[in-house]
Structure formats: structure tokens, C-alpha cells
PDB file of C-alpha atoms in Angstrom:
ATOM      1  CA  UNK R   1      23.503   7.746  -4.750  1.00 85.00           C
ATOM      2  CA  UNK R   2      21.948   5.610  -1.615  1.00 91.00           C
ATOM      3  CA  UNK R   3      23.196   2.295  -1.736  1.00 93.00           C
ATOM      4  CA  UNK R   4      21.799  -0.659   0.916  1.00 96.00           C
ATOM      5  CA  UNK R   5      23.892  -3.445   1.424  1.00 97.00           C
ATOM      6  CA  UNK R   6      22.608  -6.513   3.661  1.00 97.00           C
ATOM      7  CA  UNK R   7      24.489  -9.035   5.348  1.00 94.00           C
ATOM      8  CA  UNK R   8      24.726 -12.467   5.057  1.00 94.00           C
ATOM      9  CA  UNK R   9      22.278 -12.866   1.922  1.00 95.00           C
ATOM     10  CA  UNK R  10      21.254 -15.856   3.923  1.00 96.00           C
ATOM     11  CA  UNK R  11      21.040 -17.515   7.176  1.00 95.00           C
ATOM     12  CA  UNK R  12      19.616 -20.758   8.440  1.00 97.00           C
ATOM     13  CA  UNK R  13      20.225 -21.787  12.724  1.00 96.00           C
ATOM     14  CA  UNK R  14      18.676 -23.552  14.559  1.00 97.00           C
ATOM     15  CA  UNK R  15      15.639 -23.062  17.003  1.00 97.00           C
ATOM     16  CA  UNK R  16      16.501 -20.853  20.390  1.00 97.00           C
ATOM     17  CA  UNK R  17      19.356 -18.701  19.289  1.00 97.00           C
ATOM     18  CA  UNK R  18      20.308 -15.359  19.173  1.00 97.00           C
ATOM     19  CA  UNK R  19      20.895 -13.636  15.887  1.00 95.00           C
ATOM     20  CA  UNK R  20      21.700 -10.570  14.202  1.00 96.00           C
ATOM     21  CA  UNK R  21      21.458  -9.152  10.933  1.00 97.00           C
ATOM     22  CA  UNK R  22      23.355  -6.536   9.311  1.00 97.00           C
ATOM     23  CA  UNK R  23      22.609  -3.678   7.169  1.00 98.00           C
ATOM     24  CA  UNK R  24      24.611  -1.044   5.618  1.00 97.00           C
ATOM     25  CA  UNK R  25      24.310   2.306   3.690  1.00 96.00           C
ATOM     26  CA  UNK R  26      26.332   4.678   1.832  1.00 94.00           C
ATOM     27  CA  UNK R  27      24.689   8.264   2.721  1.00 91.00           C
ATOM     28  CA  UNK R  28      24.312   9.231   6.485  1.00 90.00           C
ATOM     29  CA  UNK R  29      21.775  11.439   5.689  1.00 89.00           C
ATOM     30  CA  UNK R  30      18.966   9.816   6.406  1.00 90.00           C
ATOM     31  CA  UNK R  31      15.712  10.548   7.447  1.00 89.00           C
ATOM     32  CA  UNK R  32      15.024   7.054   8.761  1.00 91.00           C
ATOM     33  CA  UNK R  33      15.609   3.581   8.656  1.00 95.00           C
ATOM     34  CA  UNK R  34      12.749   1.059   8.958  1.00 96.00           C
ATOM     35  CA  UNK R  35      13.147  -3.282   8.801  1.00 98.00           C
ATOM     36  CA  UNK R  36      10.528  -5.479   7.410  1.00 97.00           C
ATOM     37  CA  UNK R  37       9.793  -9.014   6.781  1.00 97.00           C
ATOM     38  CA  UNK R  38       8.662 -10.413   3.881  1.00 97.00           C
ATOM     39  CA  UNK R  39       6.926 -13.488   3.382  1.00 96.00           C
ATOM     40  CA  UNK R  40       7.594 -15.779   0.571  1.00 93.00           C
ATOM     41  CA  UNK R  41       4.909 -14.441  -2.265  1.00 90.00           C
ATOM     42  CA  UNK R  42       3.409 -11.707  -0.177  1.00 92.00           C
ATOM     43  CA  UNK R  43       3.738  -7.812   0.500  1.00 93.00           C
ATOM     44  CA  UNK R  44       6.525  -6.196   3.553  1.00 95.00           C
ATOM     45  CA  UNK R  45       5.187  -6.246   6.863  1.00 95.00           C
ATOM     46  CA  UNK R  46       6.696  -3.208   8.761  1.00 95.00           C
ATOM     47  CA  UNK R  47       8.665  -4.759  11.629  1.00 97.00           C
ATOM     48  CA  UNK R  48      10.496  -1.447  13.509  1.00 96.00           C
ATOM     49  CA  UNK R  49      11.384   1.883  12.332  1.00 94.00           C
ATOM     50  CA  UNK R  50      14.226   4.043  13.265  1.00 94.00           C
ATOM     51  CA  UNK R  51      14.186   8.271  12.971  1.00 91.00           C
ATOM     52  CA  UNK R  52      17.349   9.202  12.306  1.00 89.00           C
ATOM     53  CA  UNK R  53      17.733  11.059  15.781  1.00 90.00           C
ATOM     54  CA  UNK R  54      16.837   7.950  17.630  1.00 93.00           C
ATOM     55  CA  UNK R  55      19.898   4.959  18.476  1.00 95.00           C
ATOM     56  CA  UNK R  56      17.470   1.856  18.930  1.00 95.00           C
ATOM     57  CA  UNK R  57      13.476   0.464  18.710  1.00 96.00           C
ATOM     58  CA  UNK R  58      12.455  -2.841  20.502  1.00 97.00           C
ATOM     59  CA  UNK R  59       9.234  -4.662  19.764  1.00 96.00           C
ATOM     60  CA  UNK R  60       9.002  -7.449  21.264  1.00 97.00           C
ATOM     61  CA  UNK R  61      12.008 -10.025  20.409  1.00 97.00           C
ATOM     62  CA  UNK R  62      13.189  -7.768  17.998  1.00 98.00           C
ATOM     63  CA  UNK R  63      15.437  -4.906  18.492  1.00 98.00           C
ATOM     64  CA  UNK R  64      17.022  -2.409  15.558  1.00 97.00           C
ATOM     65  CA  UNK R  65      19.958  -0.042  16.308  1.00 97.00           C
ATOM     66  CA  UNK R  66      21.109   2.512  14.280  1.00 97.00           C
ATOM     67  CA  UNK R  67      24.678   3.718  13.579  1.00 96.00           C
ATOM     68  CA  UNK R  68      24.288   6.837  11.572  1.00 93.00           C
ATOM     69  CA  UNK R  69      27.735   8.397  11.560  1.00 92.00           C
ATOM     70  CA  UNK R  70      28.776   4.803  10.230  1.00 95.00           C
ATOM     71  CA  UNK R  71      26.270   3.870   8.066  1.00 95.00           C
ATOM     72  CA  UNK R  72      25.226   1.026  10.050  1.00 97.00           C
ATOM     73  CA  UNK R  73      21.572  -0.526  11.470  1.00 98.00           C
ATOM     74  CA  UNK R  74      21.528  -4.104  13.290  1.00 98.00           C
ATOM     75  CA  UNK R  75      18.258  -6.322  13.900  1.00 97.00           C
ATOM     76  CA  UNK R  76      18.586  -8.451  16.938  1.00 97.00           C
ATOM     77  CA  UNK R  77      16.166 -11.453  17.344  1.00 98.00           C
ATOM     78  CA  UNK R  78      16.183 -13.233  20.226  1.00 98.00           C
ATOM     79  CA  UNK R  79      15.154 -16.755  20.738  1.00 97.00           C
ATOM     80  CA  UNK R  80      14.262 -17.436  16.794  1.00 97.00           C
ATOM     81  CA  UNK R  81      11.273 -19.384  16.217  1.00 97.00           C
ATOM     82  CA  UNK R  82      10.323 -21.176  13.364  1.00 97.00           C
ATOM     83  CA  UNK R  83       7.748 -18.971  12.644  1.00 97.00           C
ATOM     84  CA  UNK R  84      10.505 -15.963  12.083  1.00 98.00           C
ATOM     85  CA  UNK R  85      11.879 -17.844   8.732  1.00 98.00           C
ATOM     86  CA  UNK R  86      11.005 -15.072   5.929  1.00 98.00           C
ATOM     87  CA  UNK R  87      12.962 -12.267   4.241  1.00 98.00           C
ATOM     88  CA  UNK R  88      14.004  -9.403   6.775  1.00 98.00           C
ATOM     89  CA  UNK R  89      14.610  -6.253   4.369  1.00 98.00           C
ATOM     90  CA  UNK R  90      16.642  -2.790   5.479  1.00 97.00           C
ATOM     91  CA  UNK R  91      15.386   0.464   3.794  1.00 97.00           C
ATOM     92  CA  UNK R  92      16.610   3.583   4.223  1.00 95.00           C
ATOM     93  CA  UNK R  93      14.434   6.996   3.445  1.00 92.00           C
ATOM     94  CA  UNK R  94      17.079   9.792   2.259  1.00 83.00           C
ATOM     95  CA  UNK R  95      16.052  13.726   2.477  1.00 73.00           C
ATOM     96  CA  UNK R  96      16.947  14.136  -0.940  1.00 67.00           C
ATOM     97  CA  UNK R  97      14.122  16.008  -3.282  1.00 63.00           C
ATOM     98  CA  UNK R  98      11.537  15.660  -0.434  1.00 69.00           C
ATOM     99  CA  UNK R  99      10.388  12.129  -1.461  1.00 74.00           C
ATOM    100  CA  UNK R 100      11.568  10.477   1.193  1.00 84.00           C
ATOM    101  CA  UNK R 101      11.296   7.348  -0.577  1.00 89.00           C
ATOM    102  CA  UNK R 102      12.745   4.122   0.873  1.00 93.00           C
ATOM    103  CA  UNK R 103      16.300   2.616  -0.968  1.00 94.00           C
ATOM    104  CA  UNK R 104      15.885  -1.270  -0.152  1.00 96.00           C
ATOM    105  CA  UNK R 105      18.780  -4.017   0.644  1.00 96.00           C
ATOM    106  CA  UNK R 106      18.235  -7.232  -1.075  1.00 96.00           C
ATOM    107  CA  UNK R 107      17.426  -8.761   2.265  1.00 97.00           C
ATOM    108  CA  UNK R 108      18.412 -11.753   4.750  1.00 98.00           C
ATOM    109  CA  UNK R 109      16.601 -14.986   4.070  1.00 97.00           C
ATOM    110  CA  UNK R 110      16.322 -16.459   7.211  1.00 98.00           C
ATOM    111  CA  UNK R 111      15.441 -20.012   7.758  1.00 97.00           C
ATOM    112  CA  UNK R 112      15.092 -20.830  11.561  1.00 97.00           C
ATOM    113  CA  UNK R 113      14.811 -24.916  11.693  1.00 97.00           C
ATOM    114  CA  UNK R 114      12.552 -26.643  14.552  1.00 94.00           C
TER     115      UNK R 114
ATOM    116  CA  UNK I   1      -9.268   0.760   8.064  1.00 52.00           C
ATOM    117  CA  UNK I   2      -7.084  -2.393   7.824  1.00 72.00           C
ATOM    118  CA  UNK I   3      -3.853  -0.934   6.023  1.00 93.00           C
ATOM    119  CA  UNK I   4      -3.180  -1.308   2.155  1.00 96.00           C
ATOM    120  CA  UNK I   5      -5.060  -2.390   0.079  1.00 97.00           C
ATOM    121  CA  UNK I   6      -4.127  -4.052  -3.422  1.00 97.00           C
ATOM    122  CA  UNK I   7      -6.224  -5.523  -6.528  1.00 97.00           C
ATOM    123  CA  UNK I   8      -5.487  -7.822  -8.312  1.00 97.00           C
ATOM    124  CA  UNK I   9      -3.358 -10.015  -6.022  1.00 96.00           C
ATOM    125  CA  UNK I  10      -2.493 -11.586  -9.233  1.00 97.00           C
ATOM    126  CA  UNK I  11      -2.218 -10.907 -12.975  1.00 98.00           C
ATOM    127  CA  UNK I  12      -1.464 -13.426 -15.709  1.00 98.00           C
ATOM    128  CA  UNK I  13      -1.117 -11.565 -19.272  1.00 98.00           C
ATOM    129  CA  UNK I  14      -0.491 -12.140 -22.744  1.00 98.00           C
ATOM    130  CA  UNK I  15       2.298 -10.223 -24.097  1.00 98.00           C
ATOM    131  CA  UNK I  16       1.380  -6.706 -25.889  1.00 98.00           C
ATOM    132  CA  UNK I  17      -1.893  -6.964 -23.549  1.00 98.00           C
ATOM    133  CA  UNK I  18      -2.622  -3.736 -21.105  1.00 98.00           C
ATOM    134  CA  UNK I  19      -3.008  -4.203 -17.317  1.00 98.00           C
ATOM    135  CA  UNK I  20      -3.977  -1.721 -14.619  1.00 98.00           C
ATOM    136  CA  UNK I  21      -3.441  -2.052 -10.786  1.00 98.00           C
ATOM    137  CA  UNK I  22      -5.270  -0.719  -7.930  1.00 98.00           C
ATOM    138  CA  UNK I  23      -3.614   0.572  -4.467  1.00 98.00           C
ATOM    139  CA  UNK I  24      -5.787   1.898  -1.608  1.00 97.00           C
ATOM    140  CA  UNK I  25      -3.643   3.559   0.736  1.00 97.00           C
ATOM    141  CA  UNK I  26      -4.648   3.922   4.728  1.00 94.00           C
ATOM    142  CA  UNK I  27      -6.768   6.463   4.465  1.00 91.00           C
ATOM    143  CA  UNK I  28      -4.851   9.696   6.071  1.00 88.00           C
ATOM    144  CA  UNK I  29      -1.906   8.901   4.310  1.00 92.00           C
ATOM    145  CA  UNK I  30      -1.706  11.598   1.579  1.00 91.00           C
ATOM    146  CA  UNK I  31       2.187   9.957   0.870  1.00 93.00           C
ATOM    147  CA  UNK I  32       1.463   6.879  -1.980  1.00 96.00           C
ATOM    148  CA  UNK I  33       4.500   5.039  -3.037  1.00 96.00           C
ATOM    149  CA  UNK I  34       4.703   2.463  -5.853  1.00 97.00           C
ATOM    150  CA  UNK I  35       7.779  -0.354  -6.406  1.00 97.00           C
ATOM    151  CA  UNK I  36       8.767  -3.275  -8.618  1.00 97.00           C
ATOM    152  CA  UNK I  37      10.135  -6.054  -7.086  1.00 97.00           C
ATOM    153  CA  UNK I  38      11.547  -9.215  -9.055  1.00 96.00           C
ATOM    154  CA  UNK I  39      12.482 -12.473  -7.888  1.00 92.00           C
ATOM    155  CA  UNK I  40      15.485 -12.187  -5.009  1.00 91.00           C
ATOM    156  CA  UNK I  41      15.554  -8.368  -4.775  1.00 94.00           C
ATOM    157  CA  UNK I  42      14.651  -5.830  -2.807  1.00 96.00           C
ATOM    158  CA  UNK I  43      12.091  -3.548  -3.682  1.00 97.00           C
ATOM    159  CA  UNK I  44      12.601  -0.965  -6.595  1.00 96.00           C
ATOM    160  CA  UNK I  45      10.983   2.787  -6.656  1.00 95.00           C
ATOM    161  CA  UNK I  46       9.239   3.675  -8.913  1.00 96.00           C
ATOM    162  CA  UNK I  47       7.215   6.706  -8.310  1.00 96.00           C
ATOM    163  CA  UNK I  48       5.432   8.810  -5.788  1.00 93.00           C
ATOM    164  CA  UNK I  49       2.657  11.326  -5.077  1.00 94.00           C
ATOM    165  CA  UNK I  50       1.837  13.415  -2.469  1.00 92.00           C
ATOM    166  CA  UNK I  51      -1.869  13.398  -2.464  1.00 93.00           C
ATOM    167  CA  UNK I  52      -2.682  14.035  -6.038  1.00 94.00           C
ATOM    168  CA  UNK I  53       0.179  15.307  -7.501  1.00 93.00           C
ATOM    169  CA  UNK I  54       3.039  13.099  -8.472  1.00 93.00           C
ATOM    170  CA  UNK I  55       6.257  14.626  -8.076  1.00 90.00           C
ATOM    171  CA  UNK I  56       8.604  12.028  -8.229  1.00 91.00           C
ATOM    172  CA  UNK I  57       8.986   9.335 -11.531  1.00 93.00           C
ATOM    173  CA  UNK I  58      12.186   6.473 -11.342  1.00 92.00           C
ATOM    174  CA  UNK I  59      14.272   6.014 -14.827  1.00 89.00           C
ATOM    175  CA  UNK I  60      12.519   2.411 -14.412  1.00 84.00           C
ATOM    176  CA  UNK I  61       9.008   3.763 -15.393  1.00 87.00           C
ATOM    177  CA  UNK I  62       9.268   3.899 -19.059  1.00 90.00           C
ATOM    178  CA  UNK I  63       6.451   5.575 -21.619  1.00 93.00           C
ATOM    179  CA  UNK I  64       4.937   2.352 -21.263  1.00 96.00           C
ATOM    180  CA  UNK I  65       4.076   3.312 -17.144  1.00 97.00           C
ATOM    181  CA  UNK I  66       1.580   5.753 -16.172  1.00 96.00           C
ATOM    182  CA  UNK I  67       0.223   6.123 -12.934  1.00 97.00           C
ATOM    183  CA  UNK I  68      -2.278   8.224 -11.378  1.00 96.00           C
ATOM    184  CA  UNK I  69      -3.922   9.331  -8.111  1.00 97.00           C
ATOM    185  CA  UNK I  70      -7.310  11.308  -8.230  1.00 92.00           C
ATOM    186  CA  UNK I  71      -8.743  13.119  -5.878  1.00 87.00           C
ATOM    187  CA  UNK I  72      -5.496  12.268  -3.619  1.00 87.00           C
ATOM    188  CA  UNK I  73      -7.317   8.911  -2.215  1.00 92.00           C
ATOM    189  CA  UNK I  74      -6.808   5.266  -4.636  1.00 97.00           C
ATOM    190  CA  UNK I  75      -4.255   5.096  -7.140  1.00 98.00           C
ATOM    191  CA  UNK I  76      -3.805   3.043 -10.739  1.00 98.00           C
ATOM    192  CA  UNK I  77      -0.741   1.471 -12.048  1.00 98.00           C
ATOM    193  CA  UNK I  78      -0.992   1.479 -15.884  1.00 98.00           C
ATOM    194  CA  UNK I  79       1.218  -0.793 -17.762  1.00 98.00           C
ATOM    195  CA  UNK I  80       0.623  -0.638 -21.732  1.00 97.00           C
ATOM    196  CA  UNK I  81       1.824  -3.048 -24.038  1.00 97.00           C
ATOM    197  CA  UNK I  82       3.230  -5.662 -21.635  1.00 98.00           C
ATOM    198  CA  UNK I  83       6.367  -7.153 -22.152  1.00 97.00           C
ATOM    199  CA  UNK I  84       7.956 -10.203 -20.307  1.00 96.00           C
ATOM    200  CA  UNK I  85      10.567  -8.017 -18.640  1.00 96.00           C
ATOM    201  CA  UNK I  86       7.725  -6.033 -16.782  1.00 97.00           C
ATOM    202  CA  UNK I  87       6.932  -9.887 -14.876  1.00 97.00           C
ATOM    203  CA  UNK I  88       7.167  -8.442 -11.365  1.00 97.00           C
ATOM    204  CA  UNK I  89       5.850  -8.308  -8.002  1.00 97.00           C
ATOM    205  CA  UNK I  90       4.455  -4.605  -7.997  1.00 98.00           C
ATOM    206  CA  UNK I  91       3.803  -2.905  -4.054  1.00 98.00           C
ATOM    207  CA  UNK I  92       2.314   0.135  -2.899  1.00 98.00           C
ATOM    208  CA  UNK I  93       2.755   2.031   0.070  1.00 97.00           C
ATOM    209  CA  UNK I  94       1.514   5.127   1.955  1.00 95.00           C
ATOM    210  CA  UNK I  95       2.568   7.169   4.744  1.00 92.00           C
ATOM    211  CA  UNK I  96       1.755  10.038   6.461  1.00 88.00           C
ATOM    212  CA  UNK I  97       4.260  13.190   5.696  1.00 80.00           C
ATOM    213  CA  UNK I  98       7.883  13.743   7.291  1.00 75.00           C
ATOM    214  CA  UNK I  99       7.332  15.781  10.382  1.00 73.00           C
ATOM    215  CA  UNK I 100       4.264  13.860  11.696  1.00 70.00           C
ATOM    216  CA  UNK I 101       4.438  11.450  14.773  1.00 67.00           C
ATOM    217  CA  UNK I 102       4.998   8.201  13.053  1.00 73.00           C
ATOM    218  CA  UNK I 103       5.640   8.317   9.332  1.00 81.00           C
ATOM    219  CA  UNK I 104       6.008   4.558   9.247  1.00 90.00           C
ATOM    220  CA  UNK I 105       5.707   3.177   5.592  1.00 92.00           C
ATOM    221  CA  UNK I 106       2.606   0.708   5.486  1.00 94.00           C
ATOM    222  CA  UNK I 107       3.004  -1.916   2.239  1.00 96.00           C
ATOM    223  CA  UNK I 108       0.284  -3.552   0.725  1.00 96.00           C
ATOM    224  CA  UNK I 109       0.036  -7.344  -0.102  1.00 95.00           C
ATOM    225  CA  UNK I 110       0.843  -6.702  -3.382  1.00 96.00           C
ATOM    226  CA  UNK I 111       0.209  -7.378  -7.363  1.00 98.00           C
ATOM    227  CA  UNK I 112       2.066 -10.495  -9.001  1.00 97.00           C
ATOM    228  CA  UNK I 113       2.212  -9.730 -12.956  1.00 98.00           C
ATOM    229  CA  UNK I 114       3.204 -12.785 -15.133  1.00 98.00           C
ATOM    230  CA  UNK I 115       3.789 -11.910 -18.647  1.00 98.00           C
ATOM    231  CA  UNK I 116       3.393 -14.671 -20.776  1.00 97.00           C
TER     232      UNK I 116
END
């Protein structure tokens, strides 16, 4: 059974810096791995998504990598703004029984201070 | 066609009352997802069609749950006979099918249910 861990449960730095948030899973065999952001109250905004033959996605400030042999993705965001304080959520999509549905984390609350 | 689309963005219920969501998914996407999420947790599945057929149901959609997708386009969320436990933030999502360029998952805003 797919299990999503994410790591810390919460962050809060201030404006400018670097950061990087982890996520882990148990099954390698994935069909991808996609990040989102969540607003406090609203729906997931897709933020990058990973195929499982691909190492890394950049958008912007935001890059993902992707680990698959160790169960591993990482979201880079450079130069945090206040504006990137929300919920930043990992989800795997296993090939299991064709559904390809996603397995969440319970996310990163990340509070970037101005 | 501006992504997902959700209705009600909000529910407030009396307990034992019936309630029925709406989900319209991007319109090419014949993949619809539905999830629970409560309060500090990720998402939860909880079942899934492939145009009109649904093919996939979670342990977490009791007799209570139906769902349903005609003609392969909207899809409902039944819940009968609320209960407080069902209080939840319920999401849809669509994509397009494994295999296909991008098979990004789109989410919609989302339904808040408050059983009271």
C-alpha cells in the first residue's frame, strides 16, 4: 500500500530564502508525481508534475526532482515571497488497477513572513 | 474552458438531510476523480470513472455514497442521510488518460459540507 510522507509538517522563514520541501513514498512504482498548493479554504492548484521517467520540472521559482529508486521528490523555491505561504501537497499516481489515482502527503504549511 | 468546475462551493446541512454535489471536469478529460479532505489532511480517494463508467470505489464511500457520471461529461456526489462525520471538504478532478502528452490532474475549487 502507497504511503506519502511529507517533511517538516510546517515551516515558517523569512522573506528571500531558499527552501526545500521534502516528500517521500513507499512504492517506486509510480506513474508520476505531481506538487500542488493549496490555499487556506480553497481547491489544489497544480504547481509541477513529474512522469516517472523524467529527474526534474522547473516553473518558474519552483523546481521538483524526483528520486524514484529512493522514493524521494524535493520542491525547491527560490527567493520565497509572501505570497508563497499556503499548503504545498506531494501526490503520487501508482499503476496499480489502472486508476492511476493520486495517494496525497498531508502537506507543508508554509508561512513565508515579510 | 476555465478548468473545474464545482457547485455548491458550500453546503451547510442538518443531520439525516441528503446533499448532492456537482463537478464539471475540463471538458476532454474523460478521467473524473472525487476526494474527501478534512481539516489538516491531505486529500482522500474516493472514487473514479473513466468517462461513464466507474471502475474504481474507496472503502471510505459507504452505502450512504453514490456517485454518478452520465453521458461521460458532469458528475454528482450523492451523500444520503448526512452524518457529522461526513463534514468535509469534497474535490474533484479530471485528467486526460495515462499515455497522453500531459495527464496533469486539474482540481476544482471545491465543496465545503458542514453537518450540523
Amino acid at each position: 500500500k502507497q504511503e506519502v510522507t511529507q517533511i517538516p509538517a510546517a515551516l515558517s522563514v523569512p522573506e528571500g530564502e531558499n527552501l526545500v520541501l521534502n516528500c517521500s513514498f513507499t512504492d517506486s512504482a509510480i506513474y508520476n508525481l505531481q506538487w500542488f498548493r493549496q490555499d487556506p479554504g480553497k481547491g489544489l492548484t497544480s504547481l509541477l508534475l513529474i512522469q516517472s521517467s523524467q529527474r526534474e520540472q522547473t516553473s518558474g521559482r519552483l523546481n521538483a526532482s524526483l528520486d524514484k529508486s529512493s522514493g524521494r521528490s524535493t520542491l525547491y523555491i527560490a527567493a520565497s515571497q509572501p505570497g508563497d505561504s499556503a499548503t504545498y501537497l506531494c501526490a503520487v499516481a501508482g499503476q496499480a488497477s489502472g486508476t492511476y489515482k493520486y495517494i496525497f502527503g498531508t502537506g507543508t504549511r508554509l508561512k513565508v513572513l515579510a | 474552458d476555465t478548468g473545474v468546475s464545482q457547485d455548491p462551493r458550500h453546503k451547510i446541512t442538518k443531520r439525516g438531510q441528503n446533499v448532492t454535489f456537482r463537478c464539471d471536469p475540463i471538458s476532454e478529460h474523460n478521467r473524473l476523480y472525487w476526494y474527501r479532505q478534512t481539516l489538516g489532511q491531505g486529500p482522500e480517494f474516493l472514487t473514479y470513472f473513466q468517462n461513464e463508467a466507474q471502475l474504481e470505489k474507496s472503502r471510505l464511500l459507504s452505502d450512504r455514497f453514490s456517485a454518478e457520471r452520465p453521458k461521460g461529461s458532469f458528475s454528482t456526489l450523492e451523500i444520503q442521510r448526512t452524518e457529522q462525520g461526513d463534514s468535509a471538504m469534497y474535490l474533484c478532478a479530471s485528467s486526460l488518460p495515462p499515455g497522453q502528452m500531459n495527464t496533469e490532474a486539474f482540481f476544482g475549487q471545491g465543496t465545503r459540507l458542514t453537518v450540523v
